[in-house]
CSV table of C-alpha atoms and ligand atoms in Angstrom, one decimal:
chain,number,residue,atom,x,y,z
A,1,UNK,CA,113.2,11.9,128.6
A,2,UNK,CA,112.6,15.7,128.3
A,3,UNK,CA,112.1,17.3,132.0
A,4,UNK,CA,109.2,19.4,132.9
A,5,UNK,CA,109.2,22.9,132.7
A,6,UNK,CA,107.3,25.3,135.2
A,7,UNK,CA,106.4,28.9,134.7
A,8,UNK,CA,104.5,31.1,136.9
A,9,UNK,CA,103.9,34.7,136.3
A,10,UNK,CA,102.9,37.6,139.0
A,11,UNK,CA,101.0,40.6,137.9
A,12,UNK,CA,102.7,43.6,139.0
A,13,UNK,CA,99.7,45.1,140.5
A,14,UNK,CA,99.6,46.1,144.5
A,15,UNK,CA,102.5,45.3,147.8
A,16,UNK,CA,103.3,41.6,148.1
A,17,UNK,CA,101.7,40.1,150.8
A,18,UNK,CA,101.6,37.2,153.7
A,19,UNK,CA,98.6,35.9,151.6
A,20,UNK,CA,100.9,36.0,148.4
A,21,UNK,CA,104.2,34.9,150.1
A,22,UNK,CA,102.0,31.3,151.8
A,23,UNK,CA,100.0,30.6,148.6
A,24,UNK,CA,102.8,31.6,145.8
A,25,UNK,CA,106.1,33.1,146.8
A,26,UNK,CA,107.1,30.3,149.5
A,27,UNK,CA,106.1,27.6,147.3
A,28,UNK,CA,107.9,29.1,144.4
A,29,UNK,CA,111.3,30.3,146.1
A,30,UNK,CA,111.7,26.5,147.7
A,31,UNK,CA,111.0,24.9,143.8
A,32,UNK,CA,113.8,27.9,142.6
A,33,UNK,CA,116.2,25.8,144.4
A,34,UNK,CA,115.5,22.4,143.2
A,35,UNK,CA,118.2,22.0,140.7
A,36,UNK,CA,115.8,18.8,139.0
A,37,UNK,CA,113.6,21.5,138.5
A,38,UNK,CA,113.8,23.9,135.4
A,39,UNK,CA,111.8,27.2,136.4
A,40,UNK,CA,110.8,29.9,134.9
A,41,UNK,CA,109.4,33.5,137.0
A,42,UNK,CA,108.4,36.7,135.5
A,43,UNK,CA,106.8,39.7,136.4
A,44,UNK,CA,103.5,39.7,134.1
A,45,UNK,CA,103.8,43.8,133.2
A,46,UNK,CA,101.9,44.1,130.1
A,47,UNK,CA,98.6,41.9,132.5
A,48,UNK,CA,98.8,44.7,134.9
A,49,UNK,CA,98.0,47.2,132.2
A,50,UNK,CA,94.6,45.0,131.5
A,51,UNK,CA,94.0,47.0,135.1
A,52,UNK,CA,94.4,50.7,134.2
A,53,UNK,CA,96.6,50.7,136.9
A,54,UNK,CA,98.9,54.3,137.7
A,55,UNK,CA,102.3,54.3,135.8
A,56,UNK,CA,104.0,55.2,138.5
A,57,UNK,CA,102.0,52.5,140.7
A,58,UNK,CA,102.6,49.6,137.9
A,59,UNK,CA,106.6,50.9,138.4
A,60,UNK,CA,106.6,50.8,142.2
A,61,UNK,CA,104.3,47.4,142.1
A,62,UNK,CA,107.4,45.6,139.3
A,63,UNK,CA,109.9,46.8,141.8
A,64,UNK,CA,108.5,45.7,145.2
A,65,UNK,CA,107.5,42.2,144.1
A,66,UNK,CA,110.7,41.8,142.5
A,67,UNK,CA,112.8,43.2,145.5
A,68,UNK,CA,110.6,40.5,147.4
A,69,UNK,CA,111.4,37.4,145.6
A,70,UNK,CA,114.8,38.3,145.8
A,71,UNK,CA,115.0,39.2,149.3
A,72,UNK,CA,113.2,35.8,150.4
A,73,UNK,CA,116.0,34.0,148.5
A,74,UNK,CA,114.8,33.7,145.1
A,75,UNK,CA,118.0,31.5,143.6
A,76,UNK,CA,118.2,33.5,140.0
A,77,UNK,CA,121.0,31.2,139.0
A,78,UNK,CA,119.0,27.8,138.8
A,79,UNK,CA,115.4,29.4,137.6
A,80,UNK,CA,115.0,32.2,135.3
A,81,UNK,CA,113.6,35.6,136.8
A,82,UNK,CA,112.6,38.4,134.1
A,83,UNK,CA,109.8,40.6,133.2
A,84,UNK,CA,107.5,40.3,130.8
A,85,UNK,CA,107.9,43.7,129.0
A,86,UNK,CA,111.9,43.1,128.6
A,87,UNK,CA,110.6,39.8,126.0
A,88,UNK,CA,109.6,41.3,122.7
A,89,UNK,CA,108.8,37.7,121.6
A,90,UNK,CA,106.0,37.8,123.6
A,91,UNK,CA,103.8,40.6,122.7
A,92,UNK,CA,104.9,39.3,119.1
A,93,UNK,CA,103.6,35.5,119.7
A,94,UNK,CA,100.4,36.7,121.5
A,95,UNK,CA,99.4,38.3,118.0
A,96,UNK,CA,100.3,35.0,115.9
A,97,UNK,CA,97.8,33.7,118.8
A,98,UNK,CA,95.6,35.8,118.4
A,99,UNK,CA,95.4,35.0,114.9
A,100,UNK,CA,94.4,31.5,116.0
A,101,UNK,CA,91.7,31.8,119.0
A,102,UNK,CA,88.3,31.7,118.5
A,103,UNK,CA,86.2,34.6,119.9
A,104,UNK,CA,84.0,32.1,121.2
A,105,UNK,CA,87.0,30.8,123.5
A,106,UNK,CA,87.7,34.0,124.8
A,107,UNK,CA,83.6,35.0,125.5
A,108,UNK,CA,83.4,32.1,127.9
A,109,UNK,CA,86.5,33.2,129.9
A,110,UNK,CA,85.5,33.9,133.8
A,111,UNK,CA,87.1,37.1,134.1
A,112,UNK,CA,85.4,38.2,131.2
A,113,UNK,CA,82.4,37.1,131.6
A,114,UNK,CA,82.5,38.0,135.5
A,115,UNK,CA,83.2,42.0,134.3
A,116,UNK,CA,80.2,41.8,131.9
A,117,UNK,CA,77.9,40.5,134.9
A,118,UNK,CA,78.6,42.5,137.3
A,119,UNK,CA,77.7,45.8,134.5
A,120,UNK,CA,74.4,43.9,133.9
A,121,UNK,CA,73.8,43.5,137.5
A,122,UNK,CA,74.5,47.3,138.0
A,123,UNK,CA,72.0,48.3,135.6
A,124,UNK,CA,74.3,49.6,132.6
A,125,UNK,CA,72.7,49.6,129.4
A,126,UNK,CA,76.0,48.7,127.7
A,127,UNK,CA,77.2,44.8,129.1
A,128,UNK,CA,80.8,46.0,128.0
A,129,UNK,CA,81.2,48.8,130.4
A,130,UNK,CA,84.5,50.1,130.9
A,131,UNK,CA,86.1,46.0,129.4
A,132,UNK,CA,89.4,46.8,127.4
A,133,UNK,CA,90.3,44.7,124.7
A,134,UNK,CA,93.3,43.9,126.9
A,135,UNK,CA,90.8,42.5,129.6
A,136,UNK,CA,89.0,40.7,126.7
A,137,UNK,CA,92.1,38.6,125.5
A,138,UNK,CA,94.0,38.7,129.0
A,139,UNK,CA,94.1,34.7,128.0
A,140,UNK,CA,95.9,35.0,125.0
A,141,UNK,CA,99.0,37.2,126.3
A,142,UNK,CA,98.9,34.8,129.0
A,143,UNK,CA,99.1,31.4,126.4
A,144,UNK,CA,101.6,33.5,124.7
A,145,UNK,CA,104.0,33.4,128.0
A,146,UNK,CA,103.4,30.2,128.7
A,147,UNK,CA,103.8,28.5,124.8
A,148,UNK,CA,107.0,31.0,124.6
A,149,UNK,CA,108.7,28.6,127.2
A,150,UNK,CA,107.2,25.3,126.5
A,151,UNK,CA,106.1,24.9,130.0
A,152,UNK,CA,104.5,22.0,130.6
A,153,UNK,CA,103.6,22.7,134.6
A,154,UNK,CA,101.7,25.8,135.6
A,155,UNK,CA,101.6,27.0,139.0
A,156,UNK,CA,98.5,29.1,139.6
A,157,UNK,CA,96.1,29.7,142.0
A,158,UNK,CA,92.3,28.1,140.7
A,159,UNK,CA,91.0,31.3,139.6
A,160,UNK,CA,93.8,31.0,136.8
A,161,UNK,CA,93.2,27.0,135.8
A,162,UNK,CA,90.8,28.0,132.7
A,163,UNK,CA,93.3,30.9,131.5
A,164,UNK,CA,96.0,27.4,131.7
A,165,UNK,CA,93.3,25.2,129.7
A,166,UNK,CA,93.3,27.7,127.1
A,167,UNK,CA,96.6,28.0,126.6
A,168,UNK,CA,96.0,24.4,125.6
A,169,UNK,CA,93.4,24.6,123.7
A,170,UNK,CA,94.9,27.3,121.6
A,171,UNK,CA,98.1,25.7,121.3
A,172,UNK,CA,96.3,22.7,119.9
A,173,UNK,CA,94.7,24.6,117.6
A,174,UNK,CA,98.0,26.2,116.3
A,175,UNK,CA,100.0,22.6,116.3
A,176,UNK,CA,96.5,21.2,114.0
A,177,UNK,CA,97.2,24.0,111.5
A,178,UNK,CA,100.9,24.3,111.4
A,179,UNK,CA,102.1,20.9,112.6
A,180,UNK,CA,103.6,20.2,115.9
A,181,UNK,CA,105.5,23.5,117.0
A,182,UNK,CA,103.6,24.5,120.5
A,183,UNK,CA,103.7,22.2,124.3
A,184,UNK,CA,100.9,21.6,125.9
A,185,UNK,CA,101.2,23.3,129.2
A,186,UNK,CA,98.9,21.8,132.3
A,187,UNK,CA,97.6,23.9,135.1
A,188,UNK,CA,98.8,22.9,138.8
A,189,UNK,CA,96.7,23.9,141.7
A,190,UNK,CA,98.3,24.5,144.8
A,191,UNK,CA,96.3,23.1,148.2
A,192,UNK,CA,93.5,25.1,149.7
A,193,UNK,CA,95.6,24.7,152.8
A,194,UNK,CA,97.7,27.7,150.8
A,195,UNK,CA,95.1,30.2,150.8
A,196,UNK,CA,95.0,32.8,153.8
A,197,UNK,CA,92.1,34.9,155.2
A,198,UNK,CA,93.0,38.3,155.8
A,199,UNK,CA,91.8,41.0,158.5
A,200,UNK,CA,88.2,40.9,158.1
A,201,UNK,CA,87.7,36.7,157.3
A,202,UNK,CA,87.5,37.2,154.0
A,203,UNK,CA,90.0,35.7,151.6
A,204,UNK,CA,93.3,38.0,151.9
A,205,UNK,CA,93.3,40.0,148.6
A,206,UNK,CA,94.1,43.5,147.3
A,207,UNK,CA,90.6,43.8,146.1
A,208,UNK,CA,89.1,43.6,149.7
A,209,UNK,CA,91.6,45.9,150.7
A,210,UNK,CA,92.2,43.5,153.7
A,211,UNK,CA,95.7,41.9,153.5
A,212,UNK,CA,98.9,42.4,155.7
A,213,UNK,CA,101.9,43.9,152.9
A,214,UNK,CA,104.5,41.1,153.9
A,215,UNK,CA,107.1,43.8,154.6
A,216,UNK,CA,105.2,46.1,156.8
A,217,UNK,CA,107.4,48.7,158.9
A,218,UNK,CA,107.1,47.1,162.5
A,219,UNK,CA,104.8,49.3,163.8
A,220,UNK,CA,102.2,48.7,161.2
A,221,UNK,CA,102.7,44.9,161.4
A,222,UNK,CA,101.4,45.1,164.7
A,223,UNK,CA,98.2,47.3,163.9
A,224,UNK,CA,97.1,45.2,161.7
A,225,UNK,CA,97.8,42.4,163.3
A,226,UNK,CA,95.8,43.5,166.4
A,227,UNK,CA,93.1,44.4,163.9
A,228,UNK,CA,92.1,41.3,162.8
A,229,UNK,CA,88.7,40.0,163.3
A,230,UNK,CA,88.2,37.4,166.4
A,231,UNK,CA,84.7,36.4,168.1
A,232,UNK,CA,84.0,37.6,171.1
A,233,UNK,CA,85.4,35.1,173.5
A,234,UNK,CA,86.8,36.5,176.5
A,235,UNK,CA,89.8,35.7,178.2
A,236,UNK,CA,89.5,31.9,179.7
A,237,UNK,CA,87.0,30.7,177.8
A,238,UNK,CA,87.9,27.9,175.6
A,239,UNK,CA,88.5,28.7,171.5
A,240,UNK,CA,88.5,27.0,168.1
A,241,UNK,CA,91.1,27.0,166.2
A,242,UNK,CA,88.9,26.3,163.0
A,243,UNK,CA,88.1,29.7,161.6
A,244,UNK,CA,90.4,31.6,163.7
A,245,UNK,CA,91.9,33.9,161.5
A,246,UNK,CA,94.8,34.5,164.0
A,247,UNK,CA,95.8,30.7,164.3
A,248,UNK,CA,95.7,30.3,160.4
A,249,UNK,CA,98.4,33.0,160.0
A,250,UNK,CA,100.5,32.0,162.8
A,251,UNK,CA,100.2,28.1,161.4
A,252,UNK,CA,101.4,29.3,157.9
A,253,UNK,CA,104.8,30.5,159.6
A,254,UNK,CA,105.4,27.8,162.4
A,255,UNK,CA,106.2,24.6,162.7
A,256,UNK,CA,103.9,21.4,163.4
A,257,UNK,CA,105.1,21.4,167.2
A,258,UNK,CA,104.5,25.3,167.6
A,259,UNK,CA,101.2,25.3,166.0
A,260,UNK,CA,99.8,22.3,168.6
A,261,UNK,CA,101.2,24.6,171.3
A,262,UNK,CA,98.9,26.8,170.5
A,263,UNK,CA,96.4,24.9,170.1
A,264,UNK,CA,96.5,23.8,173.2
A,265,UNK,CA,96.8,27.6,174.4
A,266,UNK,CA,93.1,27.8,172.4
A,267,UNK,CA,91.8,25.2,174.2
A,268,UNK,CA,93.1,27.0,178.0
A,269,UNK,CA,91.3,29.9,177.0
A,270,UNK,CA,94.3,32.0,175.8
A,271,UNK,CA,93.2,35.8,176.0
A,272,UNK,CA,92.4,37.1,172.1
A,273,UNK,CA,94.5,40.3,173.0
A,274,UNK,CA,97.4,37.8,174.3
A,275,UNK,CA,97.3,35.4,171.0
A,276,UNK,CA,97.7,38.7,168.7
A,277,UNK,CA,100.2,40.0,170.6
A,278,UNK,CA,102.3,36.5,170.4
A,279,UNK,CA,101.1,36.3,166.4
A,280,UNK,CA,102.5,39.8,165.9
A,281,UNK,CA,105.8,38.7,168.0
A,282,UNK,CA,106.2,35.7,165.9
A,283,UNK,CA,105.9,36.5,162.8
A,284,UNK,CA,108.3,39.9,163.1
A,285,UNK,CA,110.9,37.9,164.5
A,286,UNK,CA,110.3,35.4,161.5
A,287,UNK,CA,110.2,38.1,158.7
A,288,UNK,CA,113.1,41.0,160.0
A,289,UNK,CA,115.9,39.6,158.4
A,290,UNK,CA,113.9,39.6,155.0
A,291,UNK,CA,112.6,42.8,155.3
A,292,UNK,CA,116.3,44.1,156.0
A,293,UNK,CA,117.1,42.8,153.1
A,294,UNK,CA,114.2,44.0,151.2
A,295,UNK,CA,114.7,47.8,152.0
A,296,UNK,CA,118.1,47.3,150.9
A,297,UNK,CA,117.0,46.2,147.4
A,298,UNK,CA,114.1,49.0,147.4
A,299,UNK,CA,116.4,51.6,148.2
A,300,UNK,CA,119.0,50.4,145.5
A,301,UNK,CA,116.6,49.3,142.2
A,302,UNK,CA,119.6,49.1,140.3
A,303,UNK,CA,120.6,45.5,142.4
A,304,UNK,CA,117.0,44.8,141.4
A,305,UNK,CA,117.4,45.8,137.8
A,306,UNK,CA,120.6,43.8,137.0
A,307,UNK,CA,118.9,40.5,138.2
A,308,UNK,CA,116.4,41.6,135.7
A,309,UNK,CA,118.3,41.8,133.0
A,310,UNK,CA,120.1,38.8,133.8
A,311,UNK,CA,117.1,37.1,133.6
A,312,UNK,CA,115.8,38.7,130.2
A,313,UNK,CA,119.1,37.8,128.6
A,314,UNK,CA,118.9,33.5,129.6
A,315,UNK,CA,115.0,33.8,128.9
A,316,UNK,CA,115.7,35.7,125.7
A,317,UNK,CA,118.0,32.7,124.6
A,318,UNK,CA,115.2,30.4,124.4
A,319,UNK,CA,112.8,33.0,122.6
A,320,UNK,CA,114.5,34.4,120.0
A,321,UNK,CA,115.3,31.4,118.0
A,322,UNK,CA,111.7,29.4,119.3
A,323,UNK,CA,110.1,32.8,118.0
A,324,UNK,CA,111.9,32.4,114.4
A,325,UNK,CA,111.1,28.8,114.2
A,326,UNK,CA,107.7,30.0,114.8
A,327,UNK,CA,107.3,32.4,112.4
A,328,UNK,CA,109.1,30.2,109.6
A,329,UNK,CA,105.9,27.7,110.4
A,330,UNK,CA,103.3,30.4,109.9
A,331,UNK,CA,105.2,31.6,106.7
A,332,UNK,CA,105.8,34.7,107.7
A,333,UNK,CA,109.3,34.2,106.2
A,334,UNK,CA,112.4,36.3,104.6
A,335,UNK,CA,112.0,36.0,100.6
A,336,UNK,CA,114.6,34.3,98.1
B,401,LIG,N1,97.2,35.9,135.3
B,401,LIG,C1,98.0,35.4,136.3
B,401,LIG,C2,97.4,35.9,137.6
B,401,LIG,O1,96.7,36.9,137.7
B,401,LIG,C3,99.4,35.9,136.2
B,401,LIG,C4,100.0,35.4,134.9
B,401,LIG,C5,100.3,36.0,133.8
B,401,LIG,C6,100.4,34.0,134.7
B,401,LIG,N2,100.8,35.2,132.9
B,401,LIG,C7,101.0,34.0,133.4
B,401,LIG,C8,100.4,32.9,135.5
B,401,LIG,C9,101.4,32.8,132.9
B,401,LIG,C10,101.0,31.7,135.0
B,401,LIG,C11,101.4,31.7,133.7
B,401,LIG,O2,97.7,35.3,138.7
C-alpha cells in the first residue's frame, strides 16, 4: 500500500506570525515529527515574485520563515525542508504544464479573477491593471510543486483549495494525453478553529497590516498586545469570550484547563487592561525560548542555509529522475 505524501509550501513574503504559526507552522512542525508521515516543506520563492515584492525583502522574508520553522523544531531529518528556487525541476515542469492547461482553467482562478474585479471596481479602463503573467498562472507553478512530489495530501488554508483542484485537474489532463505519469494530489483544509483575528478583529493577515510577527522583541510584544481591539466593558462587568480577540489568542497557546480559567476570569468581570497584561505575560513566557533560538539562526544564515541545502539535495533525489521520466513521456528525448 503506497503511503500518503504531504506537501505544503509558504510564500516567502512578510515576518511569520502568531496567525501563521496556529493555522500552519504548529500544525506542520507536529506532522514533521510523525515518522508514518512522509512530508514535504518548501519555501515557495519564485510565488513571492508573482508579488513584486523588494529583492532584498523576498531575501529577508526566505530567511525569517525558514529561521522560524527551524527554531520551533522543524525535524529536517524525517520531512524534507527546501526552497523552491534551489529545484530546477520545477520551473522546468511548470512549463510542460503549462503546455497542458487550458486558458479557460486559469481565467476562473479566484486570485485572478479577484485582481481583475477589484480594477473594474476602481474604474480602470484596462481589467488587467498591473496582473503579471506570473499572477495569471500562479496555479500552474503551484501544480508543478505539488505533481513534482506526488503529493497526494495538501495542507492549505481555503483560499488555496481551488489552486489544489487544479493541480488535479491539470494532472488529469497530462496522465489522458501521456498515460499515467502524474498523482492526483487532494487539498486538506485545516479547522476554522485555526484561523486567528489579529489587532483590529479582522482576520490576522499581512494585507491588513494587523498581525503580531511571532518573534517580536519583548517590548513590542506587549504594544501590540495592549493594542488590540476590546469593547468597552469596564472593569467588573461580566465579558464574552465569543469574539474576544484577547481570549482567542491566549486559547491558541494554552491548555484546555487554562483557557476555562479564564473563562471564568470573563465571567468575574476581569479588567480588559488586566487580561492583556496576563495575554502578553503568557504568551512571552510561552515563545522566549523559540525566539532565542530564532535570533541565533537570524544572526547566523549560514545554520539556516545548510538545512537548505540539505533539504534541496534529498528533494532533488526524487526530481531529477521523476523529471527525466517525465520528459521521456512527452518526447522531449535524446536522439539515437
Ligand atoms: N500558494 C500558497 C499560499 O499562498 C503557497 C504555495 C505555493 C503552496 N506552492 C504550494 C501550498 C504548493 C501548497 C502546495 O499559501
Amino acid at each position: 500500500m503506497s503511503r500518503d505524501i504531504y506537501l505544503t509550501g509558504i510564500t516567502t513574503t512578510g515576518t511569520p506570525h502568531i496567525g501563521n504559526y496556529v493555522g500552519a507552522i504548529r500544525p506542520g512542525i507536529a506532522a514533521s515529527k510523525d515518522p508514518q508521515k512522509k512530508n514535504f516543506y518548501f519555501l515557495a520563492d519564485f510565488h513571492a515574485l508573482a508579488k513584486n515584492e523588494d529583492p532584498d525583502k523576498i531575501s529577508q522574508s526566505t530567511l525569517e520563515i525558514a529561521a522560524a520553522w527551524l527554531a520551533l523544531g522543524l525535524d529536517t531529518d524525517n520531512a524534507t525542508f527546501y526552497r523552491q528556487s534551489d529545484i530546477p525541476e520545477i520551473p522546468e515542469l511548470t512549463w510542460v504544464l503549462t503546455s497542458m492547461t487550458a486558458k479557460g482553467l486559469m481565467n476562473r482562478a479566484h486570485s485572478y479573477k479577484a485582481a481583475v474585479q477589484a480594477n473594474v471596481e476602481g474604474g480602470n479602463k484596462d481589467p488587467d491593471k498591473g496582473i503579471t503573467m506570473a499572477l495569471y498562472s500562479y496555479p500552474i507553478l503551484m501544480s508543478a510543486d505539488i505533481l513534482m512530489f506526488k503529493a497526494t495530501r495538501v495542507p492549505v488554508g481555503r483560499d488555496q483549495k481551488q489552486h489544489v483542484e487544479m493541480a488535479r485537474d491539470v494532472a488529469q489532463r497530462f496522465n489522458h494525453h501521456y498515460g499515467d505519469v502524474l498523482v492526483l494530489p487532494e487539498a486538506v483544509i485545516g479547522g476554522s478553529t485555526a484561523v486567528l483575528a489579529g489587532l483590529d478583529g479582522r482576520k490576522m493577515s499581512k494585507s491588513y497590516n494587523n498581525t503580531i510577527p511571532l518573534f517580536a522583541p519583548e517590548n513590542r510584544l506587549r504594544k501590540l498586545i495592549m493594542k488590540i481591539k476590546t469593547n468597552s466593558l469596564e472593569p467588573g462587568e461580566p465579558k464574552e469570550i465569543e469574539g474576544s480577540t484577547l481570549y482567542d489568542i491566549y486559547k491558541a497557546f494554552a491548555s484546555d484547563e487554562e483557557a476555562r480559567e479564564i473563562e471564568k476570569s470573563y465571567a468575574d468581570g476581569i479588567a480588559w487592561g488586566e487580561m492583556k497584561q496576563l495575554l502578553f505575560e503568557y504568551i512571552n513566557e510561552h515563545l522566549k525560548p523559540v525566539r532565542d533560538e530564532y535570533e541565533r539562526l537570524i544572526a547566523n544564515p549560514a545554520i539556516v542555509e545548510a538545512e537548505l541545502q540539505k533539504g534541496a539535495a534529498r528533494a532533488r533525489e526524487i526530481s531529477a529522475p521523476f523529471m527525466a521520466e517525465i520528459r521521456d513521456a512527452i518526447g522531449i528525448r535524446k536522439l539515437g
